[in-house]
PDB file of C-alpha atoms in Angstrom:
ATOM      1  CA  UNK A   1     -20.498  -9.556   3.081  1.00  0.00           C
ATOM      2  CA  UNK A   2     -20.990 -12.371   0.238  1.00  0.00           C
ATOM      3  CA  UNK A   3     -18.142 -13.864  -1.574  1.00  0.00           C
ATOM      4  CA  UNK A   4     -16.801 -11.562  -4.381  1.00  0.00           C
ATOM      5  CA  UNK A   5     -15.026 -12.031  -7.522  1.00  0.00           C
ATOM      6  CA  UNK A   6     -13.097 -10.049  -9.968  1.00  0.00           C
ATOM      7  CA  UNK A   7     -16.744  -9.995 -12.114  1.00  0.00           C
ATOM      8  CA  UNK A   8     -18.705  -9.057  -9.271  1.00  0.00           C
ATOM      9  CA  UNK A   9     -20.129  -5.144 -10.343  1.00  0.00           C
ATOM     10  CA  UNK A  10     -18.896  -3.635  -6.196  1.00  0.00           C
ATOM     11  CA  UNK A  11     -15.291  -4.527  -7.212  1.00  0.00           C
ATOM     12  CA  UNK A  12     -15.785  -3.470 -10.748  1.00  0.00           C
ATOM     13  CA  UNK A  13     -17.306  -0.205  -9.413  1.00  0.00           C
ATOM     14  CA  UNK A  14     -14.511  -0.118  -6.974  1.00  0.00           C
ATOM     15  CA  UNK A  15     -11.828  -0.254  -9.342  1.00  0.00           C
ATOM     16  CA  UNK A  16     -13.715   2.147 -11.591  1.00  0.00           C
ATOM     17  CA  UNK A  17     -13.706   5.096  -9.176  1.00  0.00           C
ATOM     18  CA  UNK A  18      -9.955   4.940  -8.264  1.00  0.00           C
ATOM     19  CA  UNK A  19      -9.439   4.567 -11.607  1.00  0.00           C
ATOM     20  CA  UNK A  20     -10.725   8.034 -12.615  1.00  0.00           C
ATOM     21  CA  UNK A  21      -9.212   9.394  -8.776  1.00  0.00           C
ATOM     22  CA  UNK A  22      -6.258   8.475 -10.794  1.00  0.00           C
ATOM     23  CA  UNK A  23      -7.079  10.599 -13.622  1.00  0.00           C
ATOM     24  CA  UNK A  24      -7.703  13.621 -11.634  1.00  0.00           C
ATOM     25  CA  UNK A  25      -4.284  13.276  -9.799  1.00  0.00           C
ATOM     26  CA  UNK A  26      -3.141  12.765 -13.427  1.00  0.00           C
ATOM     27  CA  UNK A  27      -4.230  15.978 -14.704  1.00  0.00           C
ATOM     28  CA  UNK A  28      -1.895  17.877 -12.006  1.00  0.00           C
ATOM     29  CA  UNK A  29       1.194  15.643 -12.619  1.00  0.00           C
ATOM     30  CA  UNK A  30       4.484  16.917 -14.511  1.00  0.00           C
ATOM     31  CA  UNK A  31       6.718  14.113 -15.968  1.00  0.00           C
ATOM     32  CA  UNK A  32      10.075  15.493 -14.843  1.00  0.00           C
ATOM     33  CA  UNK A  33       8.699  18.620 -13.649  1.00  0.00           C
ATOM     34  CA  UNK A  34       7.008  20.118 -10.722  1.00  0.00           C
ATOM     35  CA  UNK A  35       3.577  19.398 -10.084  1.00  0.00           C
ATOM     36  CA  UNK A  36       1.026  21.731 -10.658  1.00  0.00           C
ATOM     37  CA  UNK A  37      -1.185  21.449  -8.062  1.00  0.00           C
ATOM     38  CA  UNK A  38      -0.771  23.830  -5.177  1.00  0.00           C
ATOM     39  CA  UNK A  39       1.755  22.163  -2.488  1.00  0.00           C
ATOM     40  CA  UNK A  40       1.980  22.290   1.062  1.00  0.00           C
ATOM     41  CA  UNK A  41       3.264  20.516   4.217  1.00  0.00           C
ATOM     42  CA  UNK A  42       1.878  18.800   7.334  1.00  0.00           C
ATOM     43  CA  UNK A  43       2.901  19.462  10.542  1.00  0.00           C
ATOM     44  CA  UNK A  44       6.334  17.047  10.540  1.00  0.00           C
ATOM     45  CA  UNK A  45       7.267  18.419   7.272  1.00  0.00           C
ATOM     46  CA  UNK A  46       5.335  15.874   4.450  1.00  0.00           C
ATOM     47  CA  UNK A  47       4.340  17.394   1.453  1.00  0.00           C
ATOM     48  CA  UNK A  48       0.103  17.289   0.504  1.00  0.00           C
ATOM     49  CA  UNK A  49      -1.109  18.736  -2.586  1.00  0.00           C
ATOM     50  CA  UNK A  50      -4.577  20.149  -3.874  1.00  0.00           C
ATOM     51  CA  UNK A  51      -4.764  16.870  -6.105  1.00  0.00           C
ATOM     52  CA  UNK A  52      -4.363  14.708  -2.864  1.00  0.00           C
ATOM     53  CA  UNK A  53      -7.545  16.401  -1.148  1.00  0.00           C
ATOM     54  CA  UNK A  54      -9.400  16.181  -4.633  1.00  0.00           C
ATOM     55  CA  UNK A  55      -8.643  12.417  -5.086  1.00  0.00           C
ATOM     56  CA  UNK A  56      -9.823  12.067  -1.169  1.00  0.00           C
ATOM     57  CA  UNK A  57     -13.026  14.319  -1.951  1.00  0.00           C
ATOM     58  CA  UNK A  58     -14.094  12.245  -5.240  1.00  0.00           C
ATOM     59  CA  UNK A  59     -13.491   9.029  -3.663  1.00  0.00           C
ATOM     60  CA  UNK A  60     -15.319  10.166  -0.403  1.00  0.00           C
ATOM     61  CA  UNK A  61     -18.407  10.898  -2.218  1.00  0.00           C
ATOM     62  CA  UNK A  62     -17.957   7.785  -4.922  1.00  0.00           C
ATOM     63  CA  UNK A  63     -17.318   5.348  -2.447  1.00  0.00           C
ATOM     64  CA  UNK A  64     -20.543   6.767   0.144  1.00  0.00           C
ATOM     65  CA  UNK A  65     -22.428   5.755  -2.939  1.00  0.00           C
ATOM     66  CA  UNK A  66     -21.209   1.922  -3.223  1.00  0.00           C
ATOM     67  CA  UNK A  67     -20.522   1.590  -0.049  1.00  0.00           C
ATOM     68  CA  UNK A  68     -23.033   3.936   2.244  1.00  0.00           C
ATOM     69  CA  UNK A  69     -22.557   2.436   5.341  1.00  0.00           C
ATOM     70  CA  UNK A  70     -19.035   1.462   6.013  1.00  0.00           C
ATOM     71  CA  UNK A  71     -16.715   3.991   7.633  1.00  0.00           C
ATOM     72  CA  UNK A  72     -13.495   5.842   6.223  1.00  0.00           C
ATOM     73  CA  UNK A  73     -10.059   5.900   6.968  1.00  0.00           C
ATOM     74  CA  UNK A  74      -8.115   8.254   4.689  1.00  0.00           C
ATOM     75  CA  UNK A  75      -4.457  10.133   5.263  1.00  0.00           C
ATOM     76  CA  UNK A  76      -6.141  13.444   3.697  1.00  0.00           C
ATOM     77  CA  UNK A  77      -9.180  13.138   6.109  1.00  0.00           C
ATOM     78  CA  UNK A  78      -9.372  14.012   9.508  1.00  0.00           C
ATOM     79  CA  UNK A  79      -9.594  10.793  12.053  1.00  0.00           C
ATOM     80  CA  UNK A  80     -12.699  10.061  13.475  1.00  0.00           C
ATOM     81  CA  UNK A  81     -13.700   7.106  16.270  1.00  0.00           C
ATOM     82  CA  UNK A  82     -16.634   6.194  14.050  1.00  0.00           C
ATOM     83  CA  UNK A  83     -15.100   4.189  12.022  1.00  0.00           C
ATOM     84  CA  UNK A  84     -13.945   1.904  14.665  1.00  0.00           C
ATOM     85  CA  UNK A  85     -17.931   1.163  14.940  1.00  0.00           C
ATOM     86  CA  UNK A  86     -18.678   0.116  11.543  1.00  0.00           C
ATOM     87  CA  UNK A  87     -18.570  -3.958  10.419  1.00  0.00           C
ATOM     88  CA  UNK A  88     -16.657  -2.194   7.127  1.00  0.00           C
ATOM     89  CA  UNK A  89     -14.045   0.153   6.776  1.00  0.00           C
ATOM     90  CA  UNK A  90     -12.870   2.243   3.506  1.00  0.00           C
ATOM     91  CA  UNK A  91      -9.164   2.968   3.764  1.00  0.00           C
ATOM     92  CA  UNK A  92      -7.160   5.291   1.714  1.00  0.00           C
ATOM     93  CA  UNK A  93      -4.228   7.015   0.472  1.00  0.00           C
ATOM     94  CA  UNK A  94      -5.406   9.800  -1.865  1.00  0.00           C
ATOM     95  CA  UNK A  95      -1.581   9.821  -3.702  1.00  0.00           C
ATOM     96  CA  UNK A  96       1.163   7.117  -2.017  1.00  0.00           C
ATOM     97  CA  UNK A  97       4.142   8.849  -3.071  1.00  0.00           C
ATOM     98  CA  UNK A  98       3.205  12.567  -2.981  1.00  0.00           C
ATOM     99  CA  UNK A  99       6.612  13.483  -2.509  1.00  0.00           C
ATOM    100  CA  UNK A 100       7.512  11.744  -5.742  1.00  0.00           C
ATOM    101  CA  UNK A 101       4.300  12.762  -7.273  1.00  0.00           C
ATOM    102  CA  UNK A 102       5.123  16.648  -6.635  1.00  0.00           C
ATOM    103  CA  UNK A 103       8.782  16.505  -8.288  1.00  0.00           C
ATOM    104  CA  UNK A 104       6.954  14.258 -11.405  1.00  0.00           C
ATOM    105  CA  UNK A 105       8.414  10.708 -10.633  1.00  0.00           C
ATOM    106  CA  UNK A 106       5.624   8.404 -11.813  1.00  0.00           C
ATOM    107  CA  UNK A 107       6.156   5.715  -9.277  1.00  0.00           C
ATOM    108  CA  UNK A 108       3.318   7.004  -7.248  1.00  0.00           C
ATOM    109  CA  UNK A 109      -0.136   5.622  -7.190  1.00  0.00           C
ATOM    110  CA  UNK A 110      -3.935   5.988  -5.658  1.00  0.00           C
ATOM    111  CA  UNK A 111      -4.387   3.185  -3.061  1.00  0.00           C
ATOM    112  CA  UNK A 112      -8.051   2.221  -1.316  1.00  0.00           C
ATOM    113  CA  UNK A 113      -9.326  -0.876   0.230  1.00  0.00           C
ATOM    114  CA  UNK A 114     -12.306  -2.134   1.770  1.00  0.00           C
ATOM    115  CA  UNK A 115     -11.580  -4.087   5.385  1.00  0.00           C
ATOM    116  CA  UNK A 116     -14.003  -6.004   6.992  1.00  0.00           C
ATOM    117  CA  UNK A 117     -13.008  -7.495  10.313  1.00  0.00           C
ATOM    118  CA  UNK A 118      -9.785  -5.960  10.301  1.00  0.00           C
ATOM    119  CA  UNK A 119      -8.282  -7.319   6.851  1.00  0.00           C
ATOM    120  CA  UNK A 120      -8.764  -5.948   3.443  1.00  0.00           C
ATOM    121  CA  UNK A 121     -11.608  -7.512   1.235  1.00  0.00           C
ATOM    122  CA  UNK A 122     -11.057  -5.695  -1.979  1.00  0.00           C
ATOM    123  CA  UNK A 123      -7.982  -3.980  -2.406  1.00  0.00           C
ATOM    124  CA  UNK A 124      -6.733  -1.627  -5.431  1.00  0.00           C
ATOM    125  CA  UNK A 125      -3.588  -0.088  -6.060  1.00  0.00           C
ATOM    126  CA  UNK A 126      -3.723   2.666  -9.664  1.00  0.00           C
ATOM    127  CA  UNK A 127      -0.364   4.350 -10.440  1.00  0.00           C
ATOM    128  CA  UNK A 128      -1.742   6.443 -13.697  1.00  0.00           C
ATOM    129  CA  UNK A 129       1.196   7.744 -14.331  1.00  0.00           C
ATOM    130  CA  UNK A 130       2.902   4.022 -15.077  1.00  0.00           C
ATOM    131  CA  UNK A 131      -0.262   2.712 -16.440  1.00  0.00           C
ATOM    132  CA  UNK A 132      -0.455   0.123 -14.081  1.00  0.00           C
ATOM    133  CA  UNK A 133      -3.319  -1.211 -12.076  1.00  0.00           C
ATOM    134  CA  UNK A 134      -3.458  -3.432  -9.680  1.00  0.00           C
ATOM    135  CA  UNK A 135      -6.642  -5.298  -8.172  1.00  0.00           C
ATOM    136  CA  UNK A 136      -7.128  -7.861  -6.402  1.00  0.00           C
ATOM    137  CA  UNK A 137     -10.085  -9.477  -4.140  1.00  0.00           C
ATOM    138  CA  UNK A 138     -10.036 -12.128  -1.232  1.00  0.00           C
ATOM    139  CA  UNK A 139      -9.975 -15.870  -2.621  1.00  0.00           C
ATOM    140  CA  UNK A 140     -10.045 -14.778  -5.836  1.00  0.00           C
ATOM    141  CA  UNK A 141      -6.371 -13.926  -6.562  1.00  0.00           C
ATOM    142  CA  UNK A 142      -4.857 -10.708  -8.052  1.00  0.00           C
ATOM    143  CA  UNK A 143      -4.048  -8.922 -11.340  1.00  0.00           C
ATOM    144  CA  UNK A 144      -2.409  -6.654 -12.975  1.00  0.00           C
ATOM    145  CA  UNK A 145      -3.738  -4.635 -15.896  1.00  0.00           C
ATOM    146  CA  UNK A 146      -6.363  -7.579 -15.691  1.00  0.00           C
ATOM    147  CA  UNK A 147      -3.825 -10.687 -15.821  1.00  0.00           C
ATOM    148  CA  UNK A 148      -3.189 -12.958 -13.055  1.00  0.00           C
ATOM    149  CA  UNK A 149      -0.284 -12.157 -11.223  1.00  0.00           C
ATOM    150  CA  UNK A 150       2.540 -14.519  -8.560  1.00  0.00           C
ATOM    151  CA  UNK A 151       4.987 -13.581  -6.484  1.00  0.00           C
ATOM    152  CA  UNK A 152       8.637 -14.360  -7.455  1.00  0.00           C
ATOM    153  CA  UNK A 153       9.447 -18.627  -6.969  1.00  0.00           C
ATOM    154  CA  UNK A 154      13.146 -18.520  -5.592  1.00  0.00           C
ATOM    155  CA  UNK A 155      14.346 -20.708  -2.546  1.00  0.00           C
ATOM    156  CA  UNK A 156      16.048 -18.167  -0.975  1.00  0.00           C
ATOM    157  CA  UNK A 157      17.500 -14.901  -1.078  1.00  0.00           C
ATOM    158  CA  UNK A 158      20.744 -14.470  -2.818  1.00  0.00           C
ATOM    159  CA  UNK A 159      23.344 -11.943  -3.984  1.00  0.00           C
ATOM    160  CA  UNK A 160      21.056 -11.853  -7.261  1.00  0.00           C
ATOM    161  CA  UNK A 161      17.998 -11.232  -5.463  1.00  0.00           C
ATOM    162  CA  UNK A 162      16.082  -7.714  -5.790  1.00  0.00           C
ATOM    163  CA  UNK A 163      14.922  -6.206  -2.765  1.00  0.00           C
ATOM    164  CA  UNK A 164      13.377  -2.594  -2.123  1.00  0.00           C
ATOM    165  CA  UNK A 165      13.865  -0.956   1.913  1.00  0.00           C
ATOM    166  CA  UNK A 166      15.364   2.023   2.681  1.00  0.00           C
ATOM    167  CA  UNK A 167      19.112   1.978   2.868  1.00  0.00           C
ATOM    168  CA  UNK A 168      19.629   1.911   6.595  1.00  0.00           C
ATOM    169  CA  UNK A 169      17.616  -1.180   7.203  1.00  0.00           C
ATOM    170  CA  UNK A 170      19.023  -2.722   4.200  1.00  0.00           C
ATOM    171  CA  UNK A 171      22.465  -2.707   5.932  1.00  0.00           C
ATOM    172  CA  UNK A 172      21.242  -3.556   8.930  1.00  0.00           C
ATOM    173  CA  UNK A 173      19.722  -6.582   7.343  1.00  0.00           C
ATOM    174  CA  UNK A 174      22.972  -7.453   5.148  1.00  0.00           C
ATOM    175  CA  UNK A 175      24.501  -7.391   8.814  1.00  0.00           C
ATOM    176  CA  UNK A 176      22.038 -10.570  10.116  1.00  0.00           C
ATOM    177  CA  UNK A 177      23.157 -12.163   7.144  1.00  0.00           C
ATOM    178  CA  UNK A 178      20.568 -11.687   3.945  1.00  0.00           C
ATOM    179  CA  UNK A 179      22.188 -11.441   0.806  1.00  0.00           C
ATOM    180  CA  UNK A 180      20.640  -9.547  -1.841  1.00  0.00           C
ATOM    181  CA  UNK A 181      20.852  -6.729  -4.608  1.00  0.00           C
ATOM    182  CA  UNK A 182      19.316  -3.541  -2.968  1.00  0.00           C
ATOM    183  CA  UNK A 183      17.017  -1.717  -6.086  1.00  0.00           C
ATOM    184  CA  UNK A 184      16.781   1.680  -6.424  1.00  0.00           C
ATOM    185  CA  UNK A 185      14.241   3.517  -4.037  1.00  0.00           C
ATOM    186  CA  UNK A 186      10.561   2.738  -4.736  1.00  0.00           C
ATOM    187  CA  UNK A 187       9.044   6.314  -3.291  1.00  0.00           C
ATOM    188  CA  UNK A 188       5.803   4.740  -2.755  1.00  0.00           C
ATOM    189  CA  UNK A 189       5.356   1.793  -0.524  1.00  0.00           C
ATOM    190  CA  UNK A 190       2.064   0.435  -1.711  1.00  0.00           C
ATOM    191  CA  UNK A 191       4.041   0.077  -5.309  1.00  0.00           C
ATOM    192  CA  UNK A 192       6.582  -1.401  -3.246  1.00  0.00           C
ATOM    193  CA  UNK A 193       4.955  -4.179  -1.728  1.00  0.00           C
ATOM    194  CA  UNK A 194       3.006  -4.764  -5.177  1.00  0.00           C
ATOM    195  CA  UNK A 195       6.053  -5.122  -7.082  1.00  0.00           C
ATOM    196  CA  UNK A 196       6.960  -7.922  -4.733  1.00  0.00           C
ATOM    197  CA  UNK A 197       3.124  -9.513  -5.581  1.00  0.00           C
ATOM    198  CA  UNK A 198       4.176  -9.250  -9.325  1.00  0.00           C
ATOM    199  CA  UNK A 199       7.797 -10.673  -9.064  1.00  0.00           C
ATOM    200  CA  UNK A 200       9.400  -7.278 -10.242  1.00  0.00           C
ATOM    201  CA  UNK A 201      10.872  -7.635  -6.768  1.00  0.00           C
ATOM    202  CA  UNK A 202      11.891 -10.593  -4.931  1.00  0.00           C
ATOM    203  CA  UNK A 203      11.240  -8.876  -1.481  1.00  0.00           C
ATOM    204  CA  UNK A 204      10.446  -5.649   0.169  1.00  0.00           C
ATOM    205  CA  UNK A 205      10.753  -4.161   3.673  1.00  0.00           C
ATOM    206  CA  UNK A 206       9.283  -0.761   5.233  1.00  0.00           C
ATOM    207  CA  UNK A 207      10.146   1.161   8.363  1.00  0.00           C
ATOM    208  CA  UNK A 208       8.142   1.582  11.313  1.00  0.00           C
ATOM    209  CA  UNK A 209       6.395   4.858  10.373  1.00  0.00           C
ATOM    210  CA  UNK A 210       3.960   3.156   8.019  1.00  0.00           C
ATOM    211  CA  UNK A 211      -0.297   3.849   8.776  1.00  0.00           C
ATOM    212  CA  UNK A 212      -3.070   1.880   7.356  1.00  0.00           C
ATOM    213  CA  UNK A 213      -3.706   3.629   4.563  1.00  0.00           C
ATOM    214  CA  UNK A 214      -0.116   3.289   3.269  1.00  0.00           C
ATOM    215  CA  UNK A 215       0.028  -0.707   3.127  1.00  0.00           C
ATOM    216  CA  UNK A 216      -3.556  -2.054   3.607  1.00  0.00           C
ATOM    217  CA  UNK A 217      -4.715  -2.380  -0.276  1.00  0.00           C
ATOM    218  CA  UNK A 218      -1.436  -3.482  -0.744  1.00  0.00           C
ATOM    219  CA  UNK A 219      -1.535  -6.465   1.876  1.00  0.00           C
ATOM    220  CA  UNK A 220      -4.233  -8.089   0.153  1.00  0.00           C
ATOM    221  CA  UNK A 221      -3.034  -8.291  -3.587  1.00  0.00           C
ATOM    222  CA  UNK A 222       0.442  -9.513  -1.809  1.00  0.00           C
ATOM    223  CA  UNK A 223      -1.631 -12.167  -0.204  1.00  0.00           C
ATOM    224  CA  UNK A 224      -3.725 -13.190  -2.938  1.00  0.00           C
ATOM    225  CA  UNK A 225      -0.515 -13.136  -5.223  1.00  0.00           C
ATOM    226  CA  UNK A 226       1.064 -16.276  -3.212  1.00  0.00           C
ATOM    227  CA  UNK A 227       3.060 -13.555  -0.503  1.00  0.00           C
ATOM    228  CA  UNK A 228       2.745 -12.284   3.464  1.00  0.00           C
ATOM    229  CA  UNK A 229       3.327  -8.619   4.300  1.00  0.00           C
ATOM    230  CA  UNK A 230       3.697  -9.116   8.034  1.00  0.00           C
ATOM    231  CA  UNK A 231       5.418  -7.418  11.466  1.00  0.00           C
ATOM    232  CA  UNK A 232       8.268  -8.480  13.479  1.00  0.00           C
ATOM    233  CA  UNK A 233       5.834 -11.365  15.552  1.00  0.00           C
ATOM    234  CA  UNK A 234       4.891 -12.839  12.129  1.00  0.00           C
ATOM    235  CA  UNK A 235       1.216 -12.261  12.659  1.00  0.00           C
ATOM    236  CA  UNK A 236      -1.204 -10.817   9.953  1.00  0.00           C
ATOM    237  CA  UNK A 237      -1.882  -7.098  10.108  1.00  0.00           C
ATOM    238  CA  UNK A 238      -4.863  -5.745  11.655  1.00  0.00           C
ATOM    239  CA  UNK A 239      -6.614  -2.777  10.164  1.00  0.00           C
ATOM    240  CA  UNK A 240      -8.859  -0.177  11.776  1.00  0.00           C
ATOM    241  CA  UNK A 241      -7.523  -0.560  15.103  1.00  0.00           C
ATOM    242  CA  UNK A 242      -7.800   2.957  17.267  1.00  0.00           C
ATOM    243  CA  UNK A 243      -3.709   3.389  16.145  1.00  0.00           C
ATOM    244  CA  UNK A 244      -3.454   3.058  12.310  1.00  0.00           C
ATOM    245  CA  UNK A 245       0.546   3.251  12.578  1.00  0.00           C
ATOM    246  CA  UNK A 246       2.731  -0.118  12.178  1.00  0.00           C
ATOM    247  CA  UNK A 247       6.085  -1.473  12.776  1.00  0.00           C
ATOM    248  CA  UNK A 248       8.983  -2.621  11.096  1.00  0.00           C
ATOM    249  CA  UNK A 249       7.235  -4.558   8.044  1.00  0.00           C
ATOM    250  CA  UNK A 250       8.092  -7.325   5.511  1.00  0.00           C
ATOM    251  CA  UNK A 251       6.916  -8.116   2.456  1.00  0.00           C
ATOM    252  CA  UNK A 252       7.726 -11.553   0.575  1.00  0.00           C
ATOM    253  CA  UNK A 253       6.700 -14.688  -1.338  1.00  0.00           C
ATOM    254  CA  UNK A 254       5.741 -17.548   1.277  1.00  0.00           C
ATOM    255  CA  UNK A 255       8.215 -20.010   1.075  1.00  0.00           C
ATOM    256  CA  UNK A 256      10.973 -17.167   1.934  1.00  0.00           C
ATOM    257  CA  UNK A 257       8.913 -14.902   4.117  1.00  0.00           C
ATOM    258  CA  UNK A 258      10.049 -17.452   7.521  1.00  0.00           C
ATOM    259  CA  UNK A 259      14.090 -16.699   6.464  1.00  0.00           C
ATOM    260  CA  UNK A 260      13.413 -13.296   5.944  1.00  0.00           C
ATOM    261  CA  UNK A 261      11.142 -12.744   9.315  1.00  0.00           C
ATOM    262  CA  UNK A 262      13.997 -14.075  11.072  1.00  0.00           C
ATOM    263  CA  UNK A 263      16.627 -11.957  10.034  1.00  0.00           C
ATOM    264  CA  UNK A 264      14.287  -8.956   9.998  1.00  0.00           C
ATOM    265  CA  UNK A 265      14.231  -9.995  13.996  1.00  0.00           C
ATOM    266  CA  UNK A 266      17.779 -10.248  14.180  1.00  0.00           C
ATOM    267  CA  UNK A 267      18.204  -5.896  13.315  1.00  0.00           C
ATOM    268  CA  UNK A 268      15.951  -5.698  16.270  1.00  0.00           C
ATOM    269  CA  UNK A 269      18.040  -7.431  19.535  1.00  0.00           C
ATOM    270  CA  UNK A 270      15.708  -5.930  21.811  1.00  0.00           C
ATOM    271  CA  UNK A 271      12.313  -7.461  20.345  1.00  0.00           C
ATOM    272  CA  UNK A 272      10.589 -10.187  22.458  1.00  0.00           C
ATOM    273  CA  UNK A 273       8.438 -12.679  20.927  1.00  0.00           C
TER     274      UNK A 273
END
């Protein structure tokens, strides 16, 4: 794959399709209200809604025509091995934050990304509903709404700091010492981890139950945005690997992330590195 930039016509097309999967997940959503698109639940109890398998449908067949030989990865699409034989990978999350989506939060977004030797290449997170779009491509840095964005420049975490993670680990981490301001609960964790690549948040953490298609789009305009979204060991993530499901995850600007990896290892007593 050649170098790309924000003007090159694949990520342009790229962007384009999620764009209008946006706009048909759009036309089922309820500010304040119930969804309504037809709703119903995975085994384990997750919501999915007809607007998540029409997003995964339209992108399916927009992204076979850009892209007709890499593989797919998608929550709304049934796993197969073949993927783990192509040199590029599609991965997807029809709606991160159906739940939210469903009861008409807007903090819920379409997230796709194209991986290429196990790290995203292009990545693009849409959340229609908050009219924010998020793009960004590998050396090239990313945007928002189509201007530049950086992580947040702090030293170090403080009491004033802003930090989205669930409210168990957040005690656990306020217990190995972070200080921070916990925000209130971002639903989706692609907008999550993008809010820390804008500097609306000054860190971010996840749980281990999150799968490829959750996090990898939003890896790469983390990255690209001056920030690391990495695992207890501190290593980059790996995409299309035969599991798709990661650990205990943070997300922060550079200069922090080594504090904050630290601590993060300190809830765990029984990791080894």
């Amino acid at each position: 794959m050649t170098v790309l930039s924000h003007a090159d016509d694949l990520v342009a097309s790229f962007h384009e399709a999620v764009r209008r999967a946006g706009d048909i997940a759009l036309g089922f959503f309820r500010p304040g209200q119930r969804t309504s698109a037809r709703v119903s639940h995975k085994e384990g109890g997750s919501p999915v809604t007809e607007a998540d398998h029409l997003v995964d449908a339209f992108l399916k067949t927009e992204f076979a025509r850009l892209l007709p030989e890499a593989g797919w990865l998608s929550e709304e699409t049934e796993d197969s091995e073949d993927r783990l034989t192509r040199s590029e990978v599609l991965v997807l999350d029809p709606i991160d934050g159906t739940r939210a989506f469903a009861l008409g939060e807007k903090t819920w977004a379409v997230a796709a990304a194209l991986i290429r030797g196990g790290r995203p290449q292009i990545g693009v997170v849409h959340a229609p509903a908050l009219q924010q779009s998020y793009v960004a491509v590998r050396g090239a840095g990313a945007r928002l709404n189509g201007a530049p964005i950086k992580v947040s420049q702090l030293a170090a975490l403080d009491a004033g700091s802003k930090v989205g993670a669930p409210m168990f680990l957040a005690e656990e981490l306020r217990l190995a010492g972070l200080k921070f301001s916990l925000q209130p609960r971002v639903p989706s964790l692609a907008m999550r981890i993008v809010y820390v690549a804008s500097g609306a948040l000054d860190a971010g953490f996840a749980s281990e139950n999150s799968n490829d298609w959750d996090i990898a789009a939003a890896d790469l305009i983390l990255e690209e945005a001056g920030g690391r979204l990495a695992s207890l060991d501190g290593c980059d993530l790996v995409y299309n690997r035969v599991e798709t499901r990661h650990g205990l995850l943070a997300a922060a600007p550079l200069q922090i992330y080594p504090a904050i990896n630290q601590a993060m290892r300190r809830t765990r007593t029984s990791f080894e590195p």
